PDB file of C-alpha atoms in Angstrom:
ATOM      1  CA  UNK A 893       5.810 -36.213 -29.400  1.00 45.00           C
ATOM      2  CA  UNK A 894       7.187 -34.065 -32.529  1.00 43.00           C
ATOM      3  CA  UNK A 895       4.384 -31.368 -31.546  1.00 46.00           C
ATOM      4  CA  UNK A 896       5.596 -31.291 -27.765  1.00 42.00           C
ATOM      5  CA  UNK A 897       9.386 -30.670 -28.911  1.00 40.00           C
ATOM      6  CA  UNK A 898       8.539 -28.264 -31.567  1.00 41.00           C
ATOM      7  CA  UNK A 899       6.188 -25.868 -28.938  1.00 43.00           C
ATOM      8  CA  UNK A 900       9.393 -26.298 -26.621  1.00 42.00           C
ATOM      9  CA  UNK A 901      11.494 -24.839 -29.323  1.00 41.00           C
ATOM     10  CA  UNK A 902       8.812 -22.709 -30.040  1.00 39.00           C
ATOM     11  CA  UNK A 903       9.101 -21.256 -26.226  1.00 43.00           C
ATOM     12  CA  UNK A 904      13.419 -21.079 -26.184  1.00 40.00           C
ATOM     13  CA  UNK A 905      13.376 -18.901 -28.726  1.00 37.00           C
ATOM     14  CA  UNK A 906      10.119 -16.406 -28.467  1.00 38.00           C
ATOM     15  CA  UNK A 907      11.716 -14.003 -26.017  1.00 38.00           C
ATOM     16  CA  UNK A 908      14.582 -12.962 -28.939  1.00 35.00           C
ATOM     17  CA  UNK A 909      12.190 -12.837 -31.574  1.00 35.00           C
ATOM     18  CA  UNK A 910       9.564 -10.895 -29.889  1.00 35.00           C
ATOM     19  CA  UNK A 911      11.186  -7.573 -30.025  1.00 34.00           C
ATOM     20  CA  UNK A 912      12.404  -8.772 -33.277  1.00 34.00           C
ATOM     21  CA  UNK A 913       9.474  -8.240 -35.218  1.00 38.00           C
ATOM     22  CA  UNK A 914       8.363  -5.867 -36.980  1.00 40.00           C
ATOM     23  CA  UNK A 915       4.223  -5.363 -35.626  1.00 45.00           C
ATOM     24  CA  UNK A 916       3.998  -1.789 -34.991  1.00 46.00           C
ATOM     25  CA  UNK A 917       0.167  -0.817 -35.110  1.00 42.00           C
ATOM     26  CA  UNK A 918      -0.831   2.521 -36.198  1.00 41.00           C
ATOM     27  CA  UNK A 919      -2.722   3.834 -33.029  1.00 43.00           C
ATOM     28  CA  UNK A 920      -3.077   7.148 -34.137  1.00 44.00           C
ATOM     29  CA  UNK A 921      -6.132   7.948 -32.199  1.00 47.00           C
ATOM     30  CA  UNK A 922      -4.136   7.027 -29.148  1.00 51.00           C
ATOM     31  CA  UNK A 923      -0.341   8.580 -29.853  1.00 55.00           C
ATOM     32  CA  UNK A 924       0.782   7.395 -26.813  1.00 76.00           C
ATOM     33  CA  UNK A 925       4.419   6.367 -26.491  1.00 81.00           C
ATOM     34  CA  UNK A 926       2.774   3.083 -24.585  1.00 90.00           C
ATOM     35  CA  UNK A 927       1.094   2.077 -27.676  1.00 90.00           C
ATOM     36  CA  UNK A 928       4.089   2.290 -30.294  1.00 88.00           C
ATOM     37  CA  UNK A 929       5.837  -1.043 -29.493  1.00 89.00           C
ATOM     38  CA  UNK A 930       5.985  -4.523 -30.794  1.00 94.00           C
ATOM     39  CA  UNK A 931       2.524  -6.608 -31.251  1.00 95.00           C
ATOM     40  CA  UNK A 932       2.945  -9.542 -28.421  1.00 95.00           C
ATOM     41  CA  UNK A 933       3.338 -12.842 -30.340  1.00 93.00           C
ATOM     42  CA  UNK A 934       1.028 -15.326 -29.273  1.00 89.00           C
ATOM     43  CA  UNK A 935       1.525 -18.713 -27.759  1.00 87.00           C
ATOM     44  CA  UNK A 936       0.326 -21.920 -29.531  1.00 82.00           C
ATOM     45  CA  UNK A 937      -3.319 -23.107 -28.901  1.00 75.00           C
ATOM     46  CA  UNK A 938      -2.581 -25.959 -26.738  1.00 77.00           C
ATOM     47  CA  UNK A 939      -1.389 -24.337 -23.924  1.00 83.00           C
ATOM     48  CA  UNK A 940      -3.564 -24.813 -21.448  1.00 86.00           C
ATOM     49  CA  UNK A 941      -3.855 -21.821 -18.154  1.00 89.00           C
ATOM     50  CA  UNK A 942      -1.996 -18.982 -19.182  1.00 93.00           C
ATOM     51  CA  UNK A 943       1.392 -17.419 -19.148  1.00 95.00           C
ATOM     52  CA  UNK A 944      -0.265 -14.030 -17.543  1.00 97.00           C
ATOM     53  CA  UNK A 945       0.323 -13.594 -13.619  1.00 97.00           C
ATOM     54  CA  UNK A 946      -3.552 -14.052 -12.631  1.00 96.00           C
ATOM     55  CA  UNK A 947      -5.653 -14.721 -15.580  1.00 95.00           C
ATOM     56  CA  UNK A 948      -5.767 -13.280 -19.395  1.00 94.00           C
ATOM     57  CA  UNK A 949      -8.179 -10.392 -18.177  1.00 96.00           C
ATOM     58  CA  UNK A 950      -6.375  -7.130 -18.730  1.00 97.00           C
ATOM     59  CA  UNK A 951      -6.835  -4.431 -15.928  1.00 96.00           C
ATOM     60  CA  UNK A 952      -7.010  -0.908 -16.008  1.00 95.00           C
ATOM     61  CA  UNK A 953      -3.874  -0.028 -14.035  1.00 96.00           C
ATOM     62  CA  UNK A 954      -1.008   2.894 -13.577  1.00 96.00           C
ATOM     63  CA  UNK A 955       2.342   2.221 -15.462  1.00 95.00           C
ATOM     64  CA  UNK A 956       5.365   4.687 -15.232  1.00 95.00           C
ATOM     65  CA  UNK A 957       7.045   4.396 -18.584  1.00 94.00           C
ATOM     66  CA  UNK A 958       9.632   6.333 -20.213  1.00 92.00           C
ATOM     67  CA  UNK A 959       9.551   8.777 -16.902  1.00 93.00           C
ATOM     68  CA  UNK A 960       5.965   9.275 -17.142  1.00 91.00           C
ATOM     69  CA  UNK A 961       2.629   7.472 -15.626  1.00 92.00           C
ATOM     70  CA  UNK A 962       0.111   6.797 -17.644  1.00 93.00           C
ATOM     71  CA  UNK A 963      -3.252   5.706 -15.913  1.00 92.00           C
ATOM     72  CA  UNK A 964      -6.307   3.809 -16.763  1.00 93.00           C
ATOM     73  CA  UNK A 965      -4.122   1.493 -18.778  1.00 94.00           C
ATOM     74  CA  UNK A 966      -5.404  -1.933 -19.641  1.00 95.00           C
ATOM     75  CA  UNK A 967      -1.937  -3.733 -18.485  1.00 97.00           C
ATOM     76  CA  UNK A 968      -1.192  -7.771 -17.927  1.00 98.00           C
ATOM     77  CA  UNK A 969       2.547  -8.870 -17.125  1.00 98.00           C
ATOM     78  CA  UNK A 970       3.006 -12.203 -18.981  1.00 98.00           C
ATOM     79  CA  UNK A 971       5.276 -13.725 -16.604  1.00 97.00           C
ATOM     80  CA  UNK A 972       6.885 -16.502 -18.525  1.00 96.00           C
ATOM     81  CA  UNK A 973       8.226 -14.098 -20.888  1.00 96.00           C
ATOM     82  CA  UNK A 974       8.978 -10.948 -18.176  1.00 97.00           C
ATOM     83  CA  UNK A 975       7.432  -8.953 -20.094  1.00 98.00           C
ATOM     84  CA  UNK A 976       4.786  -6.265 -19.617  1.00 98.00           C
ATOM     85  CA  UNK A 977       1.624  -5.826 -22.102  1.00 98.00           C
ATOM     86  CA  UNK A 978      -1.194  -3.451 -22.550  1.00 97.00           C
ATOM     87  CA  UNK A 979      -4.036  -3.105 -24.557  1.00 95.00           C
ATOM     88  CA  UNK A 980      -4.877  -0.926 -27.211  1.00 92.00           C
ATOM     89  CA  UNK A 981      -7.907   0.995 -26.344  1.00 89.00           C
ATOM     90  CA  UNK A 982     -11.104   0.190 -28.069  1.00 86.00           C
ATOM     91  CA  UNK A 983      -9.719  -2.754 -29.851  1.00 88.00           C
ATOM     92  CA  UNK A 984      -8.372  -6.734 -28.731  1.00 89.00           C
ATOM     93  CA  UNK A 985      -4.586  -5.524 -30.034  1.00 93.00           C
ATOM     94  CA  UNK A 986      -1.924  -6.155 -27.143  1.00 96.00           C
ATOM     95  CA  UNK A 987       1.524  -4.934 -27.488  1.00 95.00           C
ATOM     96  CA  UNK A 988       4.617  -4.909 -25.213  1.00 97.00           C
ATOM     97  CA  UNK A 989       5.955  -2.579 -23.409  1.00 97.00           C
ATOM     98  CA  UNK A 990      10.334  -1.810 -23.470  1.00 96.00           C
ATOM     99  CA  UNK A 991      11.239  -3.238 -19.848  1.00 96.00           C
ATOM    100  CA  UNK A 992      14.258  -1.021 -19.743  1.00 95.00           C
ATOM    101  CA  UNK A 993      11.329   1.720 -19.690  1.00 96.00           C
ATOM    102  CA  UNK A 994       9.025   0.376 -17.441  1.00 97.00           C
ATOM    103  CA  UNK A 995       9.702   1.762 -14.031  1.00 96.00           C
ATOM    104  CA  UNK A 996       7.028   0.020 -12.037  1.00 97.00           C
ATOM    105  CA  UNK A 997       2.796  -0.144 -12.207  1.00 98.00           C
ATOM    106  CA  UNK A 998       0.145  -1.566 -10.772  1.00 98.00           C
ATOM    107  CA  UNK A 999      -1.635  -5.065 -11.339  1.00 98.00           C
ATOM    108  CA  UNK A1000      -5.131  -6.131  -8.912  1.00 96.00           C
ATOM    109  CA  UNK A1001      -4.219  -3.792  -6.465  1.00 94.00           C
ATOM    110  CA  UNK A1002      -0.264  -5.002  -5.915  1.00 97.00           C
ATOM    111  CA  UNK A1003       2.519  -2.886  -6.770  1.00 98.00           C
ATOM    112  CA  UNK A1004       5.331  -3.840  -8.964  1.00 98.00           C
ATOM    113  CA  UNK A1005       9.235  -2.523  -9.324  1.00 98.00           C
ATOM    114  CA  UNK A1006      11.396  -2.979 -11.964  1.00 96.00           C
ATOM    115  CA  UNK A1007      14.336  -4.110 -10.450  1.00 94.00           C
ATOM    116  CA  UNK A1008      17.348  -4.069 -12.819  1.00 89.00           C
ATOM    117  CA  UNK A1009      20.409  -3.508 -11.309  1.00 90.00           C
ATOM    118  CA  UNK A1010      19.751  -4.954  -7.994  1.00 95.00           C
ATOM    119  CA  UNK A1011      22.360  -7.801  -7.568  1.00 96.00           C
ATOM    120  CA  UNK A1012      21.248 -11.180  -6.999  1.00 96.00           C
ATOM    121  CA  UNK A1013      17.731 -10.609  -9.051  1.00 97.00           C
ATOM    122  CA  UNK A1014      17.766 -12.075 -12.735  1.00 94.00           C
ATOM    123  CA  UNK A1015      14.465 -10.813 -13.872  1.00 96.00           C
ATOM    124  CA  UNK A1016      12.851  -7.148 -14.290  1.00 96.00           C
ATOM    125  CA  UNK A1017       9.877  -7.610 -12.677  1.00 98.00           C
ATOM    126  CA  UNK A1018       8.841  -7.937  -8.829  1.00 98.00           C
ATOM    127  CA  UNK A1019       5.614  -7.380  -6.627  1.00 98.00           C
ATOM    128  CA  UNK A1020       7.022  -5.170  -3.710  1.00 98.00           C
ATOM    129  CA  UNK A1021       5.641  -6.362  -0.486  1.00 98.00           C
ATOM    130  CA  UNK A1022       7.415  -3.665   1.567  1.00 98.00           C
ATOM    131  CA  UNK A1023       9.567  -1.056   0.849  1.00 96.00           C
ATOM    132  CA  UNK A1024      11.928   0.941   3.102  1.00 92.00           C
ATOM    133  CA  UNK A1025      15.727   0.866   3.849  1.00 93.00           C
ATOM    134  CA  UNK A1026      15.001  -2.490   2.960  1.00 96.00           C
ATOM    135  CA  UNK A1027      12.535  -3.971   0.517  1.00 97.00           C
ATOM    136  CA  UNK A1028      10.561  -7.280   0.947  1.00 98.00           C
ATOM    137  CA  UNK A1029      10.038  -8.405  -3.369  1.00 98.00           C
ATOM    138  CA  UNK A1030       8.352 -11.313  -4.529  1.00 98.00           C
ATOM    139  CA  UNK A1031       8.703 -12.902  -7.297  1.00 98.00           C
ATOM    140  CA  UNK A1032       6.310 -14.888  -9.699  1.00 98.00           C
ATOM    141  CA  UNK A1033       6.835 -16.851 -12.619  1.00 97.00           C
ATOM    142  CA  UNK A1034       5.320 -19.444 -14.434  1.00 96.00           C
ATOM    143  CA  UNK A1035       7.053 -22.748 -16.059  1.00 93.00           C
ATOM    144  CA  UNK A1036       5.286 -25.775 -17.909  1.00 90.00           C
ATOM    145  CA  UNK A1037       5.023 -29.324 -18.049  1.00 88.00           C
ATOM    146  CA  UNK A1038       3.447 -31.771 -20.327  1.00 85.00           C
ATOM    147  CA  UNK A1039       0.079 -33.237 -19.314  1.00 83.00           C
ATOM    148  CA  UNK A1040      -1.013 -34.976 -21.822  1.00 81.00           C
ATOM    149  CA  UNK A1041      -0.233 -35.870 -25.662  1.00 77.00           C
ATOM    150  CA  UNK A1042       0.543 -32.613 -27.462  1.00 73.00           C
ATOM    151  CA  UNK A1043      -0.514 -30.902 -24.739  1.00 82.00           C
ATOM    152  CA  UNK A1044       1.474 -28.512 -22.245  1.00 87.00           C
ATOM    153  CA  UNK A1045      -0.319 -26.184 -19.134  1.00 92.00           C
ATOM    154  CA  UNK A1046       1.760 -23.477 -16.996  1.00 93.00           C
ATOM    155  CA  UNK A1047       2.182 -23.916 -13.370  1.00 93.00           C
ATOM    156  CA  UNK A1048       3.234 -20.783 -11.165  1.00 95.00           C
ATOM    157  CA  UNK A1049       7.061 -20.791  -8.847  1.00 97.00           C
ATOM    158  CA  UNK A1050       7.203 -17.783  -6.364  1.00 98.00           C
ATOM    159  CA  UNK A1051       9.919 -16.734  -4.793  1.00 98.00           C
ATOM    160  CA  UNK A1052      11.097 -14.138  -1.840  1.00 98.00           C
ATOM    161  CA  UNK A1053      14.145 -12.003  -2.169  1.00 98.00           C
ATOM    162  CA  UNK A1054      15.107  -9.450   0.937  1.00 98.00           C
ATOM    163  CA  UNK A1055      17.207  -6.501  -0.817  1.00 97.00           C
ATOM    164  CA  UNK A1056      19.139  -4.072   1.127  1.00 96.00           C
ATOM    165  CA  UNK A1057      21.960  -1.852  -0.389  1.00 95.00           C
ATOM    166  CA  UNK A1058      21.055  -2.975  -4.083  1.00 95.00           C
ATOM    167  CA  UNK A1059      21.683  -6.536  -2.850  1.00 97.00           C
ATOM    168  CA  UNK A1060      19.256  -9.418  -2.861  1.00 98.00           C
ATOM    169  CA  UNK A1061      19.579 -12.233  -0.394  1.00 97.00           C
ATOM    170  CA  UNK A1062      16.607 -14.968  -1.588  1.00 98.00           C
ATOM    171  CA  UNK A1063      14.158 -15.375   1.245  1.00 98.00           C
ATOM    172  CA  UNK A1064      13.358 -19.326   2.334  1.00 96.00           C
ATOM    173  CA  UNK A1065      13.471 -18.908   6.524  1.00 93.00           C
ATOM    174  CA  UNK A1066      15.170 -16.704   9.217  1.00 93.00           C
ATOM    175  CA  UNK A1067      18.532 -17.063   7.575  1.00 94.00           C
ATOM    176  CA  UNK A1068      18.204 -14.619   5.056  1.00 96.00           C
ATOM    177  CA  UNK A1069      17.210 -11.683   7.460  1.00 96.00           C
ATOM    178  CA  UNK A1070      20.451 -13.074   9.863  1.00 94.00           C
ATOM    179  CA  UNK A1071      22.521 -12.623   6.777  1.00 95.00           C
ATOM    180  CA  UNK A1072      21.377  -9.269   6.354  1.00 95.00           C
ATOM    181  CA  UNK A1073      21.677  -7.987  10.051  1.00 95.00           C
ATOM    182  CA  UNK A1074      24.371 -11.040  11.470  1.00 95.00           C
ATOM    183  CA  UNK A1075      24.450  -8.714  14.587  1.00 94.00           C
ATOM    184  CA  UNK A1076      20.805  -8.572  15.143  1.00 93.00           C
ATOM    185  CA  UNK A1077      20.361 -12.763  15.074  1.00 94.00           C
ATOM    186  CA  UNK A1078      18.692 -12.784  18.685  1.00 95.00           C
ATOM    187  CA  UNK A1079      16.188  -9.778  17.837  1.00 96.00           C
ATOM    188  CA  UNK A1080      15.136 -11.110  14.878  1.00 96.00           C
ATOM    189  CA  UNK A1081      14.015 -15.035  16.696  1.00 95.00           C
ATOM    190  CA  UNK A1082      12.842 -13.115  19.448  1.00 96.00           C
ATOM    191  CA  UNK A1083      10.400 -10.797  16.901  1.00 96.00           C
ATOM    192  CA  UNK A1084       9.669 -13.953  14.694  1.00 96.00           C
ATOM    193  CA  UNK A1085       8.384 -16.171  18.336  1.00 95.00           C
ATOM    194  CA  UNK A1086       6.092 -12.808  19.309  1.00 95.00           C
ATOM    195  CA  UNK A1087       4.740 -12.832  16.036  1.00 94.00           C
ATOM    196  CA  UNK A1088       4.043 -16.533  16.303  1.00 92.00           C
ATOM    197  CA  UNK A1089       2.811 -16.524  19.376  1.00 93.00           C
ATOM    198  CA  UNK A1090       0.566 -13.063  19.095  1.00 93.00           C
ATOM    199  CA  UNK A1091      -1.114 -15.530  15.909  1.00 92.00           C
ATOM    200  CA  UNK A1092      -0.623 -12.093  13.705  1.00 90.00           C
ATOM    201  CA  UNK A1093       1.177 -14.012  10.847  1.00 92.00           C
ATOM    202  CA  UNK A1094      -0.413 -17.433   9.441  1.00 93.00           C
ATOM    203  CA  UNK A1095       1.861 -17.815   6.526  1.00 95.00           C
ATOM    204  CA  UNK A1096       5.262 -17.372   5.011  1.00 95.00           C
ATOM    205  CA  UNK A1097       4.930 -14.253   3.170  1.00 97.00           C
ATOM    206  CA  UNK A1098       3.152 -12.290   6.096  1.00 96.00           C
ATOM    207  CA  UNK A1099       5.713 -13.284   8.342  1.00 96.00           C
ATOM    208  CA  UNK A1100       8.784 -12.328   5.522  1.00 97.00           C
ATOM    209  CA  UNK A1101       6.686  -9.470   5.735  1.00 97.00           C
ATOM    210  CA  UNK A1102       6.552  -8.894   9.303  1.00 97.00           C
ATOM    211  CA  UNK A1103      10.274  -9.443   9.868  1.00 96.00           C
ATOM    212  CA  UNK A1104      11.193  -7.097   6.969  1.00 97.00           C
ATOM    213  CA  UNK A1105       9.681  -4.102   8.035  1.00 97.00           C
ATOM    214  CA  UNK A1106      10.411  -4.499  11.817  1.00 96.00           C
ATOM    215  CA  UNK A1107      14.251  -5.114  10.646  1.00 95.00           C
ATOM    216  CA  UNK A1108      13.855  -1.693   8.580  1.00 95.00           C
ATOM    217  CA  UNK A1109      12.177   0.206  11.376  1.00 95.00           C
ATOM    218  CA  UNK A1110      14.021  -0.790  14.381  1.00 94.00           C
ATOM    219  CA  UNK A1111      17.443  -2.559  13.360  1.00 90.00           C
TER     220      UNK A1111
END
């Protein structure tokens, strides 16, 4: 029970002390601005699953940082802490990345915004399902719950959020797009029943979707 509580403390206060500390790796081979920042501070061995978005694996991806992409990077998002990490080439050394100077990259194929500033979002990091006059962001992170004695294992939340005009309305049903466009109620059930009835959306997300980019194209 003392182990449990102490890994709990251990998780409240990691996010402060990770930029905190001073693990700057001389990557002189590869004077990147990317590869200057903290050394990512592990998690405790018991942990079972991981904190990462899809697995540990690190993927060569795109990341615009600091105004400028960098490609080929070996990138994971760590999405208990919000925080993105890459790889130092040629070596198992991960290090994190300044969020304030991540503008977006790439992770499996998905595309990912950093959405600071948008009102109504509290974290940095969002997969961008569409993008338009409106944008259709989803939102992944990753809590944890005790399984057994001394013993802890992450579990994945997702979320929707609709933003329009630098505001984000969370997604659950048809409300959230009426809330958006209140004068465009009947257009929207109408579009949502076609789509239903057509059999071109099976689940949630394809039909937040759906909705978001016919509201953006024709509302």
């Amino acid at each position: 029970m003392k182990r449990f509580f102490l890994f709990v403390a251990f998780l409240a206060i990691v996010h402060v002390s990770l930029f905190a500390q001073d693990g700057n790796v001389d990557v002189s081979k590869y004077d990147a601005a990317i590869f200057r920042g903290p050394v990512v501070e592990s998690y405790p061995h018991y942990i079972r699953g991981t904190a990462y978005l899809y697995s540990s694996e690190f993927m060569k991806e795109r990341v615009v940082y600091n105004k400028k992409p960098f490609y080929n990077v070996k990138l994971n998002l760590d999405v208990y802490r919000d925080i993105v990490c890459v790889m130092v080439p040629e070596s198992s050394i991960v290090m994190v990345l300044d969020n304030s100077l991540v503008e977006g990259f790439t992770l499996c194929g998905k595309e990912f915004v950093q959405a600071s500033g948008v009102e109504g979002l509290e974290r940095n990091f969002y997969e961008k399902l569409y993008g338009g006059g409106n944008m259709l962001l989803k939102e992944t992170v990753k809590r944890y719950h005790r399984v057994d004695r001394g013993n802890v294992e992450f579990y994945p939340i997702v979320k929707y959020f609709l933003v329009k005009d630098c505001k984000a309305v969370r997604v659950k049903g048809m409300k959230a797009f009426k809330k958006v466009y209140p004068d465009k109620k009947r257009e929207l059930r109408k579009y949502r029943n076609a789509l239903y009835d057509s059999g071109k959306v099976s689940d949630n997300e394809q039909l937040y979707r759906a909705l978001a980019e016919y509201a953006d194209k024709n509302l």
